[in-house]
Amino acid sequence: MSSIFRLKDDLSNLPDIIDKYDVVVAEAEDDLRIVNKTLEEANREQPELSYKYYKYYTELKAMRKHADNLLEQKKGEVWVKVKTKHSIDLGTRDLEQYVKKDATVMSFRKMYLVVDEMADNFEKITKAFEARGYALKNITEARVHQLSHVLLAD
């Protein structure tokens, strides 16, 4: 199940959810490595690993959008609260400053940035797996071409 369904609307459980992704990011370096693997092993695991990390990236993109929506909702709530609280008519810039400096909005912005950072990490990992795939293709082709020059003996 996607992590977005476990994410609470106040984002209070986000650190626990993000910890899972931290563990996966730590595994990525080893998964990307092709040293000490046979060409067959590396080629065989490539699609599975690419899918694994792309799936996490997709989950994080959805969580990032959800966190952004929650941030915008919170900003709207604070906007209304500030606008109705003050007896004088505040201009748009003044309201924006009150909203920007509100503790709840700052907390939601911080949580959004955490998700955004993790999504960026997984985007880079998925791109690294694309590069790994090209490298494996090039290595395989080089090996095949080397064999094409070998004379078959009786």
Coordinates of N, CA and C in Angstrom, one line a residue:
M1 N 0.8 -1.2 0.0 CA 0.0 0.0 0.0 C 0.9 1.2 0.0
S2 N 0.5 2.2 -0.7 CA 1.2 3.5 -0.8 C 1.3 4.2 0.5
S3 N 2.4 4.8 0.8 CA 2.6 5.5 2.1 C 1.6 6.7 2.3
I4 N 1.1 7.2 1.2 CA 0.2 8.4 1.3 C -1.0 8.1 2.1
F5 N -1.5 6.8 2.1 CA -2.7 6.4 2.9 C -2.4 6.4 4.4
R6 N -1.1 6.2 4.7 CA -0.7 6.2 6.1 C -0.4 7.6 6.7
L7 N -0.2 8.5 5.8 CA 0.2 9.9 6.1 C -1.0 10.6 6.8
K8 N -0.8 11.1 8.0 CA -1.9 11.8 8.7 C -2.0 13.2 8.2
D9 N -3.2 13.8 8.3 CA -3.4 15.1 7.7 C -2.6 16.2 8.5
D10 N -2.2 15.9 9.7 CA -1.3 16.9 10.4 C 0.2 16.6 10.2
L11 N 0.4 15.6 9.4 CA 1.8 15.2 9.0 C 2.6 14.7 10.2
S12 N 2.0 14.4 11.3 CA 2.7 14.1 12.5 C 3.5 12.8 12.4
N13 N 3.0 11.9 11.6 CA 3.7 10.6 11.4 C 4.7 10.6 10.2
L14 N 4.9 11.7 9.6 CA 5.8 11.8 8.5 C 7.2 11.3 8.8
P15 N 7.8 11.7 9.9 CA 9.2 11.2 10.2 C 9.3 9.7 10.2
D16 N 8.3 9.0 10.8 CA 8.3 7.6 10.8 C 8.2 7.0 9.4
I17 N 7.4 7.6 8.6 CA 7.3 7.1 7.2 C 8.6 7.4 6.4
I18 N 9.1 8.6 6.6 CA 10.4 8.9 5.8 C 11.5 8.0 6.3
D19 N 11.5 7.6 7.5 CA 12.6 6.7 7.9 C 12.7 5.4 7.1
K20 N 11.6 4.9 6.6 CA 11.6 3.7 5.7 C 12.3 4.1 4.4
Y21 N 12.1 5.2 3.9 CA 12.7 5.6 2.7 C 14.2 5.9 2.9
D22 N 14.6 6.4 4.1 CA 16.0 6.5 4.4 C 16.8 5.2 4.3
V23 N 16.1 4.2 4.8 CA 16.7 2.8 4.7 C 16.9 2.4 3.3
V24 N 15.9 2.6 2.5 CA 16.0 2.2 1.0 C 17.1 3.0 0.3
V25 N 17.2 4.3 0.6 CA 18.2 5.2 0.0 C 19.6 4.6 0.3
A26 N 19.8 4.1 1.6 CA 21.1 3.6 2.0 C 21.4 2.3 1.2
E27 N 20.4 1.6 0.8 CA 20.6 0.3 0.0 C 20.9 0.6 -1.5
A28 N 20.5 1.8 -1.9 CA 20.7 2.2 -3.3 C 22.1 2.1 -3.8
E29 N 23.0 2.6 -3.0 CA 24.4 2.6 -3.4 C 24.9 1.2 -3.7
D30 N 24.6 0.2 -2.9 CA 25.0 -1.2 -3.1 C 24.2 -1.7 -4.4
D31 N 23.0 -1.4 -4.5 CA 22.2 -1.9 -5.6 C 22.7 -1.4 -7.0
L32 N 23.2 -0.1 -7.0 CA 23.7 0.5 -8.2 C 25.0 -0.1 -8.6
R33 N 25.8 -0.6 -7.7 CA 27.1 -1.1 -8.0 C 27.0 -2.4 -8.8
I34 N 27.9 -2.4 -9.9 CA 27.9 -3.6 -10.7 C 29.3 -4.4 -10.5
V35 N 30.2 -3.8 -9.7 CA 31.4 -4.5 -9.4 C 31.1 -5.7 -8.6
N36 N 31.9 -6.8 -8.8 CA 31.8 -8.1 -8.2 C 30.5 -8.8 -8.5
K37 N 29.9 -8.4 -9.6 CA 28.7 -9.2 -10.1 C 29.0 -9.6 -11.5
T38 N 28.5 -10.8 -11.8 CA 28.7 -11.2 -13.2 C 27.8 -10.3 -14.1
L39 N 28.1 -10.3 -15.4 CA 27.3 -9.5 -16.3 C 25.9 -10.0 -16.3
E40 N 25.7 -11.3 -16.3 CA 24.4 -11.9 -16.3 C 23.6 -11.4 -15.0
E41 N 24.2 -11.5 -13.9 CA 23.6 -11.1 -12.6 C 23.1 -9.6 -12.7
A42 N 24.0 -8.8 -13.1 CA 23.7 -7.3 -13.2 C 22.6 -7.1 -14.2
N43 N 22.6 -7.7 -15.3 CA 21.6 -7.5 -16.3 C 20.2 -8.1 -15.8
R44 N 20.3 -9.2 -15.1 CA 19.1 -9.8 -14.6 C 18.4 -9.0 -13.6
E45 N 19.2 -8.3 -12.7 CA 18.6 -7.6 -11.6 C 18.2 -6.1 -12.0
Q46 N 18.7 -5.7 -13.2 CA 18.4 -4.3 -13.6 C 16.9 -3.9 -13.6
P47 N 16.1 -4.7 -14.3 CA 14.7 -4.3 -14.4 C 14.0 -4.3 -13.0
E48 N 14.3 -5.3 -12.2 CA 13.7 -5.4 -10.9 C 14.1 -4.2 -10.0
L49 N 15.3 -3.9 -10.0 CA 15.8 -2.8 -9.1 C 15.3 -1.4 -9.7
S50 N 15.3 -1.3 -11.0 CA 14.8 0.0 -11.5 C 13.3 0.2 -11.1
Y51 N 12.5 -0.9 -11.2 CA 11.1 -0.8 -10.8 C 11.0 -0.5 -9.3
K52 N 11.8 -1.2 -8.5 CA 11.7 -0.9 -7.1 C 11.9 0.5 -6.7
Y53 N 12.9 1.1 -7.3 CA 13.2 2.5 -6.9 C 12.2 3.5 -7.6
Y54 N 11.8 3.2 -8.8 CA 10.8 4.0 -9.4 C 9.5 4.0 -8.7
K55 N 9.1 2.8 -8.1 CA 7.9 2.7 -7.4 C 7.9 3.6 -6.1
Y56 N 9.1 3.6 -5.4 CA 9.2 4.5 -4.3 C 9.2 6.0 -4.7
Y57 N 9.8 6.3 -5.8 CA 9.8 7.7 -6.3 C 8.4 8.1 -6.6
T58 N 7.6 7.2 -7.2 CA 6.2 7.6 -7.5 C 5.4 7.8 -6.2
E59 N 5.6 7.0 -5.2 CA 5.0 7.2 -3.9 C 5.3 8.5 -3.3
L60 N 6.6 8.9 -3.4 CA 7.1 10.1 -2.8 C 6.5 11.3 -3.6
K61 N 6.4 11.2 -4.9 CA 5.8 12.3 -5.7 C 4.4 12.5 -5.2
A62 N 3.6 11.5 -5.0 CA 2.2 11.6 -4.5 C 2.2 12.2 -3.1
M63 N 3.1 11.8 -2.3 CA 3.2 12.3 -0.9 C 3.6 13.8 -0.9
R64 N 4.5 14.2 -1.9 CA 4.9 15.6 -2.0 C 3.7 16.4 -2.4
K65 N 2.9 15.9 -3.4 CA 1.7 16.7 -3.8 C 0.7 16.8 -2.7
H66 N 0.6 15.7 -1.9 CA -0.4 15.7 -0.8 C 0.1 16.7 0.3
A67 N 1.4 16.7 0.6 CA 2.0 17.6 1.6 C 1.8 19.1 1.1
D68 N 2.0 19.3 -0.2 CA 1.8 20.6 -0.7 C 0.3 21.1 -0.6
N69 N -0.6 20.2 -0.9 CA -2.0 20.5 -0.7 C -2.3 20.8 0.8
L70 N -1.8 20.1 1.7 CA -2.0 20.3 3.1 C -1.4 21.7 3.5
L71 N -0.2 22.0 3.0 CA 0.4 23.3 3.3 C -0.5 24.4 2.8
E72 N -1.0 24.3 1.5 CA -1.8 25.3 1.0 C -3.1 25.5 1.8
Q73 N -3.7 24.3 2.2 CA -4.9 24.4 3.1 C -4.6 25.1 4.4
K74 N -3.5 24.8 5.0 CA -3.1 25.4 6.3 C -2.9 26.9 6.1
K75 N -2.2 27.3 5.0 CA -2.0 28.7 4.7 C -3.4 29.4 4.5
G76 N -4.3 28.8 3.9 CA -5.7 29.4 3.7 C -6.4 29.5 5.0
E77 N -6.2 28.6 5.9 CA -6.9 28.6 7.2 C -6.3 29.8 8.0
V78 N -5.0 29.9 8.0 CA -4.3 31.0 8.7 C -4.7 32.4 8.1
W79 N -4.8 32.4 6.8 CA -5.2 33.6 6.1 C -6.5 34.1 6.6
V80 N -7.5 33.2 6.7 CA -8.8 33.6 7.1 C -8.8 34.0 8.6
K81 N -8.1 33.2 9.4 CA -8.0 33.5 10.8 C -7.4 34.9 11.1
V82 N -6.3 35.3 10.4 CA -5.7 36.6 10.5 C -6.6 37.7 10.0
K83 N -7.2 37.4 8.9 CA -8.1 38.5 8.3 C -9.2 38.8 9.2
T84 N -9.8 37.8 9.8 CA -11.0 38.0 10.6 C -10.6 38.5 12.0
K85 N -9.4 38.2 12.5 CA -8.9 38.6 13.8 C -8.6 40.1 13.9
H86 N -8.0 40.6 12.9 CA -7.6 42.0 12.9 C -8.8 43.0 12.6
S87 N -8.8 44.1 13.4 CA -9.9 45.0 13.2 C -9.6 46.0 12.0
I88 N -8.3 46.1 11.7 CA -8.0 47.0 10.5 C -7.9 46.1 9.3
D89 N -8.1 46.7 8.2 CA -8.1 46.0 6.9 C -6.6 45.8 6.5
L90 N -6.1 44.6 6.6 CA -4.7 44.3 6.2 C -4.6 44.2 4.7
G91 N -3.5 44.7 4.1 CA -3.3 44.5 2.7 C -2.8 43.0 2.4
T92 N -2.8 42.7 1.2 CA -2.4 41.3 0.8 C -1.0 41.0 1.3
R93 N 0.0 41.9 1.1 CA 1.3 41.7 1.5 C 1.4 41.5 3.1
D94 N 0.7 42.3 3.8 CA 0.7 42.1 5.2 C 0.1 40.7 5.6
L95 N -1.0 40.3 5.0 CA -1.5 39.0 5.3 C -0.6 37.9 4.9
E96 N 0.1 38.1 3.8 CA 1.1 37.0 3.4 C 2.2 36.9 4.4
Q97 N 2.6 38.0 5.0 CA 3.7 37.9 6.0 C 3.2 37.2 7.2
Y98 N 2.0 37.5 7.7 CA 1.4 36.9 8.8 C 1.3 35.4 8.6
V99 N 0.9 35.0 7.4 CA 0.7 33.6 7.1 C 2.1 32.9 7.0
K100 N 3.0 33.6 6.3 CA 4.4 33.0 6.2 C 5.1 32.7 7.5
K101 N 4.8 33.6 8.5 CA 5.5 33.5 9.8 C 4.7 32.7 10.8
D102 N 3.5 32.2 10.5 CA 2.7 31.4 11.4 C 3.5 30.1 11.7
A103 N 3.5 29.7 13.0 CA 4.2 28.5 13.4 C 3.7 27.2 12.7
T104 N 2.4 27.1 12.6 CA 1.8 25.9 11.9 C 2.2 25.9 10.5
V105 N 2.1 27.0 9.8 CA 2.5 27.0 8.4 C 4.0 26.7 8.2
M106 N 4.8 27.2 9.1 CA 6.2 26.9 9.0 C 6.5 25.4 9.3
S107 N 5.7 24.8 10.2 CA 5.9 23.4 10.4 C 5.5 22.6 9.2
F108 N 4.4 22.9 8.6 CA 3.9 22.2 7.4 C 4.9 22.4 6.2
R109 N 5.5 23.6 6.1 CA 6.5 23.9 5.1 C 7.7 23.0 5.3
K110 N 8.1 22.9 6.5 CA 9.3 22.0 6.9 C 9.0 20.6 6.5
M111 N 7.8 20.1 6.8 CA 7.5 18.7 6.5 C 7.4 18.5 4.9
Y112 N 6.9 19.5 4.2 CA 6.8 19.5 2.8 C 8.3 19.4 2.2
L113 N 9.2 20.1 2.8 CA 10.6 20.1 2.3 C 11.2 18.8 2.6
V114 N 10.9 18.1 3.7 CA 11.4 16.8 4.0 C 10.9 15.8 2.9
V115 N 9.7 15.8 2.5 CA 9.2 15.0 1.5 C 9.8 15.3 0.1
D116 N 9.9 16.6 -0.2 CA 10.5 17.1 -1.4 C 11.9 16.6 -1.6
E117 N 12.7 16.7 -0.5 CA 14.1 16.3 -0.5 C 14.2 14.8 -0.8
M118 N 13.3 14.0 -0.1 CA 13.4 12.5 -0.3 C 12.9 12.2 -1.8
A119 N 11.9 12.9 -2.3 CA 11.5 12.6 -3.7 C 12.6 12.9 -4.6
D120 N 13.3 14.0 -4.4 CA 14.5 14.4 -5.2 C 15.6 13.3 -5.1
N121 N 15.8 12.8 -4.0 CA 16.8 11.7 -3.8 C 16.4 10.5 -4.7
F122 N 15.1 10.1 -4.7 CA 14.7 9.0 -5.4 C 14.7 9.3 -6.9
E123 N 14.4 10.5 -7.3 CA 14.5 10.9 -8.7 C 15.9 10.6 -9.2
K124 N 16.9 11.1 -8.4 CA 18.3 10.9 -8.8 C 18.7 9.4 -8.8
I125 N 18.1 8.6 -7.9 CA 18.4 7.2 -7.9 C 17.8 6.5 -9.2
T126 N 16.6 6.9 -9.6 CA 16.0 6.3 -10.8 C 16.8 6.7 -12.0
K127 N 17.3 7.9 -12.0 CA 18.2 8.3 -13.2 C 19.5 7.6 -13.2
A128 N 20.0 7.3 -12.0 CA 21.2 6.5 -11.9 C 21.0 5.1 -12.4
F129 N 19.8 4.6 -12.1 CA 19.5 3.2 -12.7 C 19.4 3.2 -14.2
E130 N 18.9 4.3 -14.7 CA 18.9 4.4 -16.2 C 20.3 4.4 -16.7
A131 N 21.2 5.2 -16.1 CA 22.6 5.2 -16.5 C 23.2 3.8 -16.4
R132 N 22.9 3.1 -15.3 CA 23.4 1.8 -15.1 C 23.0 0.9 -16.2
G133 N 21.7 1.0 -16.6 CA 21.2 0.2 -17.7 C 22.0 0.4 -19.0
Y134 N 22.2 1.7 -19.3 CA 23.0 2.0 -20.5 C 24.5 1.4 -20.4
A135 N 25.0 1.5 -19.2 CA 26.4 1.0 -19.0 C 26.4 -0.5 -19.2
L136 N 25.4 -1.2 -18.6 CA 25.3 -2.6 -18.8 C 25.1 -3.0 -20.3
K137 N 24.3 -2.2 -21.0 CA 24.1 -2.5 -22.4 C 25.5 -2.3 -23.2
N138 N 26.2 -1.2 -22.9 CA 27.5 -1.0 -23.5 C 28.5 -2.1 -23.2
I139 N 28.5 -2.5 -22.0 CA 29.5 -3.6 -21.6 C 29.1 -4.9 -22.3
T140 N 27.8 -5.2 -22.4 CA 27.4 -6.4 -23.0 C 27.7 -6.4 -24.5
E141 N 27.5 -5.2 -25.1 CA 27.8 -5.1 -26.6 C 29.3 -5.2 -26.8
A142 N 30.1 -4.6 -25.9 CA 31.5 -4.7 -26.1 C 32.0 -6.2 -26.0
R143 N 31.4 -6.9 -25.1 CA 31.8 -8.3 -24.9 C 31.4 -9.1 -26.1
V144 N 30.2 -8.9 -26.6 CA 29.7 -9.6 -27.8 C 30.6 -9.3 -29.0
H145 N 31.0 -8.0 -29.2 CA 31.9 -7.7 -30.3 C 33.3 -8.3 -30.1
Q146 N 33.7 -8.5 -28.9 CA 35.0 -9.1 -28.7 C 34.9 -10.6 -29.2
L147 N 33.8 -11.2 -28.9 CA 33.6 -12.6 -29.2 C 33.4 -12.8 -30.7
S148 N 32.9 -11.8 -31.4 CA 32.7 -11.9 -32.9 C 34.0 -12.0 -33.7
H149 N 35.1 -11.6 -33.1 CA 36.4 -11.7 -33.7 C 37.2 -13.0 -33.4
V150 N 36.6 -13.8 -32.6 CA 37.3 -15.1 -32.2 C 37.0 -16.1 -33.3
L151 N 38.1 -16.7 -33.8 CA 37.9 -17.8 -34.8 C 37.6 -19.1 -34.1
L152 N 36.6 -19.8 -34.7 CA 36.2 -21.1 -34.2 C 37.2 -22.1 -34.7
A153 N 37.6 -22.9 -33.8 CA 38.6 -24.0 -34.2 C 37.8 -25.3 -34.3
D154 N 38.4 -26.2 -35.1 CA 37.9 -27.5 -35.3 C 38.0 -28.3 -34.1

